Amino acid sequence: MISLALLVLFFAGLLFAACHDVATMTIPNWVSVAFVLVFPLAGVAVGLTPAQIGLHLLAGLIGFAVCIGLFALGVFGGGDAKLLPAVLVWMGPAAWLPYIYGIALTGGLLAVLLLISRRFVPETVVPGFLQRSFVKGPGIPYAVAIGLGAIWAMFRSPVLSSLIQGTGFVY
């Protein structure tokens, strides 16, 4: 039961961040903080040792340093620079590469779709809450790509794959 609750929290957080980013081009700080604070409970729930939990946190810290650099260069927004490493904590060292690959792949596709949308879709057919992302720009609601990258890599993550197994779902 705890596995299912943790998975629901994880994916609800990703979904909330993506939807909020699409609507407002911002990601609330509490979402990233919640990912990091809930992770040790998930790590204990799946049987990680304190050292393994520490390695996951270290992966997130390294990711945070890289993302802050990308933010300083104007590549990422501030919310993206916090959300990506917060989710990276859940991915850990074993899944960082597929996670980043999934983000890059889906982020590139998202960028192309937004460029097409901003150029060819009339503003009048886009609902008001999507205007900021799909019509006006600039920027990309990258929480969508961060969430899809996490889904792409979830079976490589020892924590997420163990939580999924703990629910009884077969994959």
Tab-separated table of N, CA and C in Angstrom:
chain	number	residue	atom	x	y	z
A	1	MET	N	0.817	-1.203	0.000
A	1	MET	CA	0.000	0.000	0.000
A	1	MET	C	0.861	1.267	0.000
A	2	ILE	N	1.952	1.225	0.763
A	2	ILE	CA	2.847	2.384	0.806
A	2	ILE	C	3.486	2.610	-0.568
A	3	SER	N	3.782	1.527	-1.289
A	3	SER	CA	4.370	1.660	-2.632
A	3	SER	C	3.428	2.405	-3.563
A	4	LEU	N	2.172	2.036	-3.520
A	4	LEU	CA	1.192	2.694	-4.381
A	4	LEU	C	1.038	4.166	-3.998
A	5	ALA	N	0.996	4.453	-2.718
A	5	ALA	CA	0.857	5.842	-2.270
A	5	ALA	C	2.051	6.682	-2.719
A	6	LEU	N	3.252	6.134	-2.595
A	6	LEU	CA	4.447	6.871	-3.016
A	6	LEU	C	4.469	7.079	-4.526
A	7	LEU	N	4.067	6.073	-5.281
A	7	LEU	CA	4.002	6.228	-6.740
A	7	LEU	C	2.973	7.280	-7.141
A	8	VAL	N	1.825	7.255	-6.493
A	8	VAL	CA	0.787	8.247	-6.792
A	8	VAL	C	1.306	9.651	-6.487
A	9	LEU	N	1.971	9.820	-5.350
A	9	LEU	CA	2.543	11.126	-5.011
A	9	LEU	C	3.578	11.567	-6.037
A	10	PHE	N	4.449	10.632	-6.430
A	10	PHE	CA	5.490	10.965	-7.403
A	10	PHE	C	4.874	11.416	-8.727
A	11	PHE	N	3.990	10.618	-9.282
A	11	PHE	CA	3.425	10.952	-10.582
A	11	PHE	C	2.444	12.120	-10.510
A	12	ALA	N	1.753	12.288	-9.388
A	12	ALA	CA	0.891	13.464	-9.215
A	12	ALA	C	1.742	14.731	-9.178
A	13	GLY	N	2.898	14.660	-8.540
A	13	GLY	CA	3.806	15.804	-8.524
A	13	GLY	C	4.294	16.165	-9.913
A	14	LEU	N	4.656	15.147	-10.688
A	14	LEU	CA	5.088	15.397	-12.069
A	14	LEU	C	3.965	16.011	-12.894
A	15	LEU	N	2.766	15.464	-12.757
A	15	LEU	CA	1.624	15.958	-13.516
A	15	LEU	C	1.280	17.391	-13.118
A	16	PHE	N	1.278	17.657	-11.807
A	16	PHE	CA	0.987	19.014	-11.350
A	16	PHE	C	2.020	20.002	-11.897
A	17	ALA	N	3.297	19.648	-11.781
A	17	ALA	CA	4.356	20.541	-12.254
A	17	ALA	C	4.207	20.816	-13.747
A	18	ALA	N	3.927	19.771	-14.523
A	18	ALA	CA	3.778	19.937	-15.973
A	18	ALA	C	2.582	20.825	-16.303
A	19	CYS	N	1.455	20.565	-15.681
A	19	CYS	CA	0.254	21.365	-15.959
A	19	CYS	C	0.445	22.816	-15.526
A	20	HIS	N	1.035	23.019	-14.364
A	20	HIS	CA	1.271	24.379	-13.868
A	20	HIS	C	2.234	25.113	-14.796
A	21	ASP	N	3.253	24.420	-15.262
A	21	ASP	CA	4.232	25.030	-16.164
A	21	ASP	C	3.595	25.393	-17.504
A	22	VAL	N	2.750	24.525	-18.028
A	22	VAL	CA	2.062	24.815	-19.294
A	22	VAL	C	1.166	26.045	-19.133
A	23	ALA	N	0.462	26.127	-18.021
A	23	ALA	CA	-0.493	27.220	-17.818
A	23	ALA	C	0.181	28.545	-17.466
A	24	THR	N	1.285	28.502	-16.701
A	24	THR	CA	1.852	29.741	-16.167
A	24	THR	C	3.318	29.966	-16.515
A	25	MET	N	3.974	28.954	-17.085
A	25	MET	CA	5.414	28.995	-17.346
A	25	MET	C	6.212	29.156	-16.051
A	26	THR	N	5.664	28.644	-14.959
A	26	THR	CA	6.367	28.607	-13.676
A	26	THR	C	6.122	27.253	-13.025
A	27	ILE	N	7.042	26.880	-12.127
A	27	ILE	CA	6.902	25.653	-11.334
A	27	ILE	C	7.080	26.071	-9.880
A	28	PRO	N	6.071	25.850	-9.040
A	28	PRO	CA	6.202	26.253	-7.642
A	28	PRO	C	7.373	25.532	-6.956
A	29	ASN	N	8.095	26.258	-6.125
A	29	ASN	CA	9.241	25.686	-5.415
A	29	ASN	C	8.858	24.505	-4.536
A	30	TRP	N	7.650	24.539	-3.962
A	30	TRP	CA	7.264	23.482	-3.034
A	30	TRP	C	7.216	22.119	-3.717
A	31	VAL	N	7.003	22.092	-5.027
A	31	VAL	CA	6.967	20.807	-5.739
A	31	VAL	C	8.342	20.150	-5.692
A	32	SER	N	9.378	20.910	-6.004
A	32	SER	CA	10.741	20.369	-5.979
A	32	SER	C	11.144	19.979	-4.561
A	33	VAL	N	10.801	20.810	-3.603
A	33	VAL	CA	11.125	20.514	-2.201
A	33	VAL	C	10.424	19.229	-1.761
A	34	ALA	N	9.173	19.061	-2.156
A	34	ALA	CA	8.425	17.852	-1.781
A	34	ALA	C	9.073	16.595	-2.360
A	35	PHE	N	9.527	16.653	-3.610
A	35	PHE	CA	10.205	15.495	-4.193
A	35	PHE	C	11.412	15.086	-3.356
A	36	VAL	N	12.203	16.055	-2.957
A	36	VAL	CA	13.423	15.759	-2.201
A	36	VAL	C	13.081	15.265	-0.787
A	37	LEU	N	12.096	15.876	-0.158
A	37	LEU	CA	11.752	15.493	1.218
A	37	LEU	C	11.083	14.124	1.319
A	38	VAL	N	10.317	13.741	0.318
A	38	VAL	CA	9.620	12.454	0.345
A	38	VAL	C	10.542	11.308	-0.075
A	39	PHE	N	11.602	11.630	-0.824
A	39	PHE	CA	12.470	10.573	-1.327
A	39	PHE	C	13.031	9.645	-0.246
A	40	PRO	N	13.562	10.136	0.875
A	40	PRO	CA	14.108	9.188	1.865
A	40	PRO	C	13.077	8.158	2.332
A	41	LEU	N	11.821	8.557	2.450
A	41	LEU	CA	10.772	7.602	2.805
A	41	LEU	C	10.642	6.532	1.728
A	42	ALA	N	10.682	6.946	0.472
A	42	ALA	CA	10.608	5.980	-0.631
A	42	ALA	C	11.824	5.069	-0.619
A	43	GLY	N	13.003	5.644	-0.369
A	43	GLY	CA	14.221	4.834	-0.307
A	43	GLY	C	14.150	3.782	0.789
A	44	VAL	N	13.679	4.175	1.960
A	44	VAL	CA	13.524	3.218	3.071
A	44	VAL	C	12.465	2.177	2.721
A	45	ALA	N	11.384	2.614	2.081
A	45	ALA	CA	10.294	1.696	1.734
A	45	ALA	C	10.748	0.593	0.788
A	46	VAL	N	11.713	0.891	-0.078
A	46	VAL	CA	12.177	-0.133	-1.024
A	46	VAL	C	13.437	-0.838	-0.544
A	47	GLY	N	13.920	-0.491	0.643
A	47	GLY	CA	15.049	-1.205	1.220
A	47	GLY	C	16.424	-0.675	0.870
A	48	LEU	N	16.515	0.578	0.436
A	48	LEU	CA	17.832	1.150	0.175
A	48	LEU	C	18.578	1.344	1.490
A	49	THR	N	19.873	1.186	1.440
A	49	THR	CA	20.702	1.454	2.611
A	49	THR	C	20.889	2.968	2.744
A	50	PRO	N	21.304	3.434	3.906
A	50	PRO	CA	21.590	4.868	4.037
A	50	PRO	C	22.627	5.354	3.020
A	51	ALA	N	23.610	4.527	2.712
A	51	ALA	CA	24.612	4.911	1.715
A	51	ALA	C	23.979	5.064	0.332
A	52	GLN	N	23.079	4.172	-0.027
A	52	GLN	CA	22.406	4.266	-1.322
A	52	GLN	C	21.514	5.505	-1.384
A	53	ILE	N	20.818	5.788	-0.285
A	53	ILE	CA	19.996	7.000	-0.230
A	53	ILE	C	20.897	8.216	-0.399
A	54	GLY	N	22.055	8.186	0.250
A	54	GLY	CA	23.016	9.279	0.108
A	54	GLY	C	23.501	9.460	-1.323
A	55	LEU	N	23.716	8.359	-2.031
A	55	LEU	CA	24.145	8.452	-3.436
A	55	LEU	C	23.051	9.084	-4.307
A	56	HIS	N	21.808	8.756	-4.028
A	56	HIS	CA	20.700	9.373	-4.764
A	56	HIS	C	20.663	10.874	-4.493
A	57	LEU	N	20.840	11.242	-3.232
A	57	LEU	CA	20.848	12.663	-2.881
A	57	LEU	C	22.054	13.378	-3.508
A	58	LEU	N	23.191	12.700	-3.542
A	58	LEU	CA	24.379	13.268	-4.177
A	58	LEU	C	24.146	13.477	-5.677
A	59	ALA	N	23.494	12.517	-6.323
A	59	ALA	CA	23.170	12.673	-7.745
A	59	ALA	C	22.313	13.921	-7.949
A	60	GLY	N	21.331	14.120	-7.075
A	60	GLY	CA	20.497	15.313	-7.164
A	60	GLY	C	21.281	16.594	-6.927
A	61	LEU	N	22.220	16.550	-5.987
A	61	LEU	CA	23.039	17.727	-5.688
A	61	LEU	C	23.941	18.086	-6.879
A	62	ILE	N	24.541	17.084	-7.481
A	62	ILE	CA	25.363	17.323	-8.675
A	62	ILE	C	24.484	17.867	-9.804
A	63	GLY	N	23.323	17.254	-9.982
A	63	GLY	CA	22.386	17.743	-10.994
A	63	GLY	C	21.960	19.180	-10.729
A	64	PHE	N	21.779	19.527	-9.457
A	64	PHE	CA	21.392	20.884	-9.100
A	64	PHE	C	22.489	21.872	-9.481
A	65	ALA	N	23.739	21.506	-9.214
A	65	ALA	CA	24.864	22.386	-9.569
A	65	ALA	C	24.923	22.611	-11.080
A	66	VAL	N	24.736	21.545	-11.843
A	66	VAL	CA	24.745	21.671	-13.309
A	66	VAL	C	23.570	22.538	-13.772
A	67	CYS	N	22.403	22.297	-13.206
A	67	CYS	CA	21.209	23.039	-13.627
A	67	CYS	C	21.282	24.515	-13.247
A	68	ILE	N	21.887	24.815	-12.110
A	68	ILE	CA	22.052	26.219	-11.742
A	68	ILE	C	22.981	26.906	-12.749
A	69	GLY	N	24.005	26.186	-13.199
A	69	GLY	CA	24.873	26.725	-14.249
A	69	GLY	C	24.095	26.978	-15.532
A	70	LEU	N	23.233	26.039	-15.906
A	70	LEU	CA	22.409	26.220	-17.106
A	70	LEU	C	21.421	27.370	-16.935
A	71	PHE	N	20.910	27.538	-15.715
A	71	PHE	CA	20.038	28.677	-15.428
A	71	PHE	C	20.802	29.981	-15.593
A	72	ALA	N	22.025	30.022	-15.071
A	72	ALA	CA	22.853	31.229	-15.173
A	72	ALA	C	23.157	31.581	-16.627
A	73	LEU	N	23.249	30.567	-17.473
A	73	LEU	CA	23.501	30.792	-18.897
A	73	LEU	C	22.222	31.111	-19.683
A	74	GLY	N	21.072	31.029	-19.017
A	74	GLY	CA	19.809	31.328	-19.678
A	74	GLY	C	19.207	30.153	-20.426
A	75	VAL	N	19.750	28.954	-20.223
A	75	VAL	CA	19.240	27.769	-20.913
A	75	VAL	C	17.961	27.266	-20.249
A	76	PHE	N	17.929	27.307	-18.920
A	76	PHE	CA	16.788	26.828	-18.139
A	76	PHE	C	16.155	27.976	-17.382
A	77	GLY	N	14.872	27.803	-17.084
A	77	GLY	CA	14.226	28.674	-16.116
A	77	GLY	C	14.555	28.192	-14.717
A	78	GLY	N	14.278	29.018	-13.734
A	78	GLY	CA	14.581	28.670	-12.350
A	78	GLY	C	13.824	27.453	-11.857
A	79	GLY	N	12.559	27.340	-12.222
A	79	GLY	CA	11.763	26.184	-11.798
A	79	GLY	C	12.289	24.893	-12.402
A	80	ASP	N	12.675	24.946	-13.654
A	80	ASP	CA	13.242	23.777	-14.328
A	80	ASP	C	14.545	23.365	-13.664
A	81	ALA	N	15.355	24.356	-13.296
A	81	ALA	CA	16.658	24.089	-12.687
A	81	ALA	C	16.519	23.470	-11.303
A	82	LYS	N	15.358	23.592	-10.691
A	82	LYS	CA	15.119	22.965	-9.385
A	82	LYS	C	14.375	21.638	-9.528
A	83	LEU	N	13.423	21.572	-10.460
A	83	LEU	CA	12.634	20.352	-10.616
A	83	LEU	C	13.464	19.200	-11.169
A	84	LEU	N	14.283	19.452	-12.184
A	84	LEU	CA	15.070	18.384	-12.803
A	84	LEU	C	15.934	17.646	-11.773
A	85	PRO	N	16.717	18.333	-10.942
A	85	PRO	CA	17.519	17.596	-9.958
A	85	PRO	C	16.684	16.972	-8.840
A	86	ALA	N	15.538	17.578	-8.516
A	86	ALA	CA	14.684	16.985	-7.488
A	86	ALA	C	14.146	15.631	-7.948
A	87	VAL	N	13.797	15.535	-9.222
A	87	VAL	CA	13.349	14.254	-9.774
A	87	VAL	C	14.545	13.325	-9.965
A	88	LEU	N	15.704	13.891	-10.272
A	88	LEU	CA	16.927	13.098	-10.410
A	88	LEU	C	17.250	12.343	-9.122
A	89	VAL	N	16.902	12.902	-7.986
A	89	VAL	CA	17.103	12.207	-6.706
A	89	VAL	C	16.382	10.860	-6.745
A	90	TRP	N	15.191	10.820	-7.296
A	90	TRP	CA	14.418	9.573	-7.389
A	90	TRP	C	15.014	8.621	-8.427
A	91	MET	N	15.628	9.171	-9.459
A	91	MET	CA	16.241	8.341	-10.492
A	91	MET	C	17.525	7.696	-9.983
A	92	GLY	N	18.351	8.485	-9.337
A	92	GLY	CA	19.604	7.974	-8.793
A	92	GLY	C	20.669	7.761	-9.842
A	93	PRO	N	21.849	7.317	-9.386
A	93	PRO	CA	22.981	7.129	-10.296
A	93	PRO	C	22.715	6.110	-11.405
A	94	ALA	N	21.886	5.123	-11.147
A	94	ALA	CA	21.649	4.069	-12.137
A	94	ALA	C	20.814	4.548	-13.323
A	95	ALA	N	20.024	5.581	-13.128
A	95	ALA	CA	19.087	5.979	-14.181
A	95	ALA	C	19.305	7.397	-14.684
A	96	TRP	N	20.396	8.048	-14.276
A	96	TRP	CA	20.548	9.441	-14.680
A	96	TRP	C	20.673	9.600	-16.189
A	97	LEU	N	21.388	8.708	-16.841
A	97	LEU	CA	21.591	8.859	-18.277
A	97	LEU	C	20.291	8.656	-19.066
A	98	PRO	N	19.518	7.593	-18.822
A	98	PRO	CA	18.241	7.483	-19.550
A	98	PRO	C	17.275	8.629	-19.212
A	99	TYR	N	17.338	9.125	-17.977
A	99	TYR	CA	16.496	10.252	-17.568
A	99	TYR	C	16.841	11.495	-18.385
A	100	ILE	N	18.118	11.837	-18.464
A	100	ILE	CA	18.545	13.015	-19.220
A	100	ILE	C	18.257	12.815	-20.711
A	101	TYR	N	18.472	11.607	-21.203
A	101	TYR	CA	18.172	11.307	-22.610
A	101	TYR	C	16.679	11.499	-22.884
A	102	GLY	N	15.834	10.980	-21.996
A	102	GLY	CA	14.389	11.127	-22.155
A	102	GLY	C	13.960	12.581	-22.123
A	103	ILE	N	14.579	13.374	-21.237
A	103	ILE	CA	14.271	14.806	-21.176
A	103	ILE	C	14.683	15.488	-22.479
A	104	ALA	N	15.882	15.191	-22.958
A	104	ALA	CA	16.368	15.823	-24.187
A	104	ALA	C	15.490	15.459	-25.383
A	105	LEU	N	15.142	14.193	-25.480
A	105	LEU	CA	14.324	13.729	-26.599
A	105	LEU	C	12.937	14.377	-26.582
A	106	THR	N	12.272	14.292	-25.455
A	106	THR	CA	10.913	14.850	-25.375
A	106	THR	C	10.933	16.374	-25.363
A	107	GLY	N	11.977	16.969	-24.786
A	107	GLY	CA	12.088	18.427	-24.805
A	107	GLY	C	12.289	18.959	-26.210
A	108	GLY	N	13.092	18.271	-27.003
A	108	GLY	CA	13.276	18.672	-28.394
A	108	GLY	C	11.987	18.569	-29.185
A	109	LEU	N	11.273	17.481	-28.983
A	109	LEU	CA	9.984	17.306	-29.662
A	109	LEU	C	8.997	18.387	-29.221
A	110	LEU	N	8.971	18.659	-27.922
A	110	LEU	CA	8.095	19.703	-27.401
A	110	LEU	C	8.437	21.063	-28.009
A	111	ALA	N	9.721	21.358	-28.124
A	111	ALA	CA	10.151	22.630	-28.709
A	111	ALA	C	9.665	22.760	-30.152
A	112	VAL	N	9.810	21.705	-30.922
A	112	VAL	CA	9.358	21.729	-32.318
A	112	VAL	C	7.844	21.932	-32.379
A	113	LEU	N	7.108	21.216	-31.545
A	113	LEU	CA	5.645	21.357	-31.539
A	113	LEU	C	5.218	22.769	-31.147
A	114	LEU	N	5.916	23.354	-30.177
A	114	LEU	CA	5.570	24.720	-29.766
A	114	LEU	C	5.915	25.734	-30.858
A	115	LEU	N	7.032	25.536	-31.535
A	115	LEU	CA	7.372	26.432	-32.644
A	115	LEU	C	6.315	26.371	-33.742
A	116	ILE	N	5.875	25.169	-34.058
A	116	ILE	CA	4.815	25.006	-35.063
A	116	ILE	C	3.524	25.653	-34.576
A	117	SER	N	3.183	25.392	-33.318
A	117	SER	CA	1.957	25.947	-32.747
A	117	SER	C	1.980	27.468	-32.767
A	118	ARG	N	3.101	28.041	-32.350
A	118	ARG	CA	3.199	29.499	-32.280
A	118	ARG	C	3.178	30.153	-33.666
A	119	ARG	N	3.565	29.389	-34.639
A	119	ARG	CA	3.610	29.959	-36.002
A	119	ARG	C	2.294	29.756	-36.761
A	120	PHE	N	1.663	28.584	-36.591
A	120	PHE	CA	0.545	28.229	-37.467
A	120	PHE	C	-0.822	28.122	-36.797
A	121	VAL	N	-0.878	28.007	-35.479
A	121	VAL	CA	-2.177	27.858	-34.821
A	121	VAL	C	-2.705	29.251	-34.470
A	122	PRO	N	-3.911	29.580	-34.936
A	122	PRO	CA	-4.472	30.901	-34.630
A	122	PRO	C	-4.702	31.060	-33.116
A	123	GLU	N	-4.392	32.232	-32.625
A	123	GLU	CA	-4.528	32.516	-31.193
A	123	GLU	C	-5.956	32.292	-30.708
A	124	THR	N	-6.923	32.516	-31.564
A	124	THR	CA	-8.330	32.422	-31.165
A	124	THR	C	-8.779	30.994	-30.848
A	125	VAL	N	-8.073	29.981	-31.333
A	125	VAL	CA	-8.496	28.600	-31.073
A	125	VAL	C	-7.805	27.988	-29.851
A	126	VAL	N	-6.866	28.718	-29.253
A	126	VAL	CA	-6.136	28.201	-28.095
A	126	VAL	C	-6.821	28.701	-26.831
A	127	PRO	N	-7.235	27.788	-25.927
A	127	PRO	CA	-7.887	28.214	-24.682
A	127	PRO	C	-6.988	29.171	-23.890
A	128	GLY	N	-7.605	30.044	-23.129
A	128	GLY	CA	-6.892	31.083	-22.401
A	128	GLY	C	-5.756	30.593	-21.521
A	129	PHE	N	-5.960	29.478	-20.815
A	129	PHE	CA	-4.918	29.003	-19.901
A	129	PHE	C	-3.716	28.420	-20.639
A	130	LEU	N	-3.839	28.180	-21.934
A	130	LEU	CA	-2.719	27.673	-22.736
A	130	LEU	C	-2.044	28.762	-23.569
A	131	GLN	N	-2.598	29.965	-23.526
A	131	GLN	CA	-2.072	31.049	-24.342
A	131	GLN	C	-0.592	31.311	-24.078
A	132	ARG	N	-0.186	31.328	-22.815
A	132	ARG	CA	1.198	31.662	-22.443
A	132	ARG	C	2.197	30.702	-23.080
A	133	SER	N	1.856	29.411	-23.098
A	133	SER	CA	2.778	28.406	-23.624
A	133	SER	C	2.665	28.223	-25.130
A	134	PHE	N	1.449	28.146	-25.633
A	134	PHE	CA	1.257	27.728	-27.018
A	134	PHE	C	1.194	28.868	-28.024
A	135	VAL	N	0.954	30.094	-27.549
A	135	VAL	CA	0.815	31.199	-28.489
A	135	VAL	C	1.872	32.267	-28.252
A	136	LYS	N	2.008	32.719	-27.021
A	136	LYS	CA	2.819	33.898	-26.751
A	136	LYS	C	4.298	33.604	-26.615
A	137	GLY	N	4.637	32.528	-25.912
A	137	GLY	CA	6.056	32.274	-25.687
A	137	GLY	C	6.660	33.420	-24.907
A	138	PRO	N	7.893	33.664	-24.866
A	138	PRO	CA	8.935	32.734	-25.287
A	138	PRO	C	9.085	31.643	-24.242
A	139	GLY	N	9.939	30.754	-24.493
A	139	GLY	CA	10.210	29.690	-23.549
A	139	GLY	C	9.394	28.452	-23.817
A	140	ILE	N	9.776	27.414	-23.111
A	140	ILE	CA	9.151	26.105	-23.248
A	140	ILE	C	8.787	25.627	-21.852
A	141	PRO	N	7.571	25.104	-21.661
A	141	PRO	CA	7.215	24.559	-20.348
A	141	PRO	C	7.945	23.221	-20.137
A	142	TYR	N	9.187	23.314	-19.684
A	142	TYR	CA	10.070	22.161	-19.668
A	142	TYR	C	9.708	21.120	-18.614
A	143	ALA	N	8.816	21.464	-17.691
A	143	ALA	CA	8.375	20.454	-16.726
A	143	ALA	C	7.694	19.290	-17.438
A	144	VAL	N	7.128	19.549	-18.594
A	144	VAL	CA	6.522	18.471	-19.393
A	144	VAL	C	7.612	17.480	-19.797
A	145	ALA	N	8.719	17.977	-20.315
A	145	ALA	CA	9.827	17.106	-20.734
A	145	ALA	C	10.478	16.430	-19.526
A	146	ILE	N	10.572	17.125	-18.407
A	146	ILE	CA	11.144	16.524	-17.196
A	146	ILE	C	10.284	15.351	-16.741
A	147	GLY	N	8.980	15.533	-16.763
A	147	GLY	CA	8.068	14.444	-16.387
A	147	GLY	C	8.131	13.275	-17.354
A	148	LEU	N	8.160	13.577	-18.645
A	148	LEU	CA	8.246	12.500	-19.635
A	148	LEU	C	9.597	11.790	-19.570
A	149	GLY	N	10.657	12.540	-19.260
A	149	GLY	CA	11.973	11.921	-19.071
A	149	GLY	C	11.971	10.962	-17.897
A	150	ALA	N	11.260	11.323	-16.832
A	150	ALA	CA	11.150	10.436	-15.667
A	150	ALA	C	10.387	9.166	-16.025
A	151	ILE	N	9.338	9.309	-16.801
A	151	ILE	CA	8.586	8.122	-17.237
A	151	ILE	C	9.463	7.255	-18.127
A	152	TRP	N	10.216	7.885	-19.023
A	152	TRP	CA	11.125	7.167	-19.921
A	152	TRP	C	12.101	6.304	-19.127
A	153	ALA	N	12.619	6.835	-18.016
A	153	ALA	CA	13.688	6.168	-17.263
A	153	ALA	C	13.217	5.423	-16.024
A	154	MET	N	11.938	5.417	-15.733
A	154	MET	CA	11.476	4.907	-14.439
A	154	MET	C	11.845	3.449	-14.175
A	155	PHE	N	11.924	2.627	-15.184
A	155	PHE	CA	12.251	1.222	-14.932
A	155	PHE	C	13.751	1.007	-14.727
A	156	ARG	N	14.550	2.019	-15.004
A	156	ARG	CA	15.983	1.965	-14.712
A	156	ARG	C	16.286	2.481	-13.305
A	157	SER	N	15.327	3.171	-12.718
A	157	SER	CA	15.486	3.692	-11.362
A	157	SER	C	15.215	2.570	-10.358
A	158	PRO	N	16.167	2.283	-9.468
A	158	PRO	CA	15.920	1.230	-8.485
A	158	PRO	C	14.737	1.549	-7.578
A	159	VAL	N	14.537	2.803	-7.275
A	159	VAL	CA	13.436	3.179	-6.382
A	159	VAL	C	12.098	3.031	-7.084
A	160	LEU	N	11.951	3.652	-8.239
A	160	LEU	CA	10.663	3.594	-8.934
A	160	LEU	C	10.321	2.181	-9.385
A	161	SER	N	11.291	1.450	-9.914
A	161	SER	CA	10.980	0.084	-10.348
A	161	SER	C	10.605	-0.794	-9.154
A	162	SER	N	11.252	-0.604	-8.011
A	162	SER	CA	10.885	-1.369	-6.813
A	162	SER	C	9.492	-0.984	-6.307
A	163	LEU	N	9.169	0.297	-6.362
A	163	LEU	CA	7.838	0.726	-5.953
A	163	LEU	C	6.775	0.130	-6.874
A	164	ILE	N	7.062	0.112	-8.168
A	164	ILE	CA	6.113	-0.471	-9.123
A	164	ILE	C	5.923	-1.955	-8.833
A	165	GLN	N	7.018	-2.660	-8.596
A	165	GLN	CA	6.923	-4.096	-8.243
A	165	GLN	C	6.147	-4.282	-6.952
A	166	GLY	N	6.330	-3.361	-6.005
A	166	GLY	CA	5.639	-3.445	-4.721
A	166	GLY	C	4.135	-3.291	-4.815
A	167	THR	N	3.662	-2.685	-5.899
A	167	THR	CA	2.217	-2.526	-6.068
A	167	THR	C	1.573	-3.787	-6.630
A	168	GLY	N	2.391	-4.678	-7.159
A	168	GLY	CA	1.853	-5.890	-7.777
A	168	GLY	C	1.604	-5.765	-9.262
A	169	PHE	N	1.825	-4.566	-9.813
A	169	PHE	CA	1.678	-4.395	-11.266
A	169	PHE	C	2.824	-5.108	-11.960
A	170	VAL	N	2.501	-5.760	-13.033
A	170	VAL	CA	3.508	-6.466	-13.799
A	170	VAL	C	3.946	-5.578	-14.957
A	171	TYR	N	5.217	-5.521	-15.196
A	171	TYR	CA	5.713	-4.752	-16.332
A	171	TYR	C	6.741	-5.540	-17.078
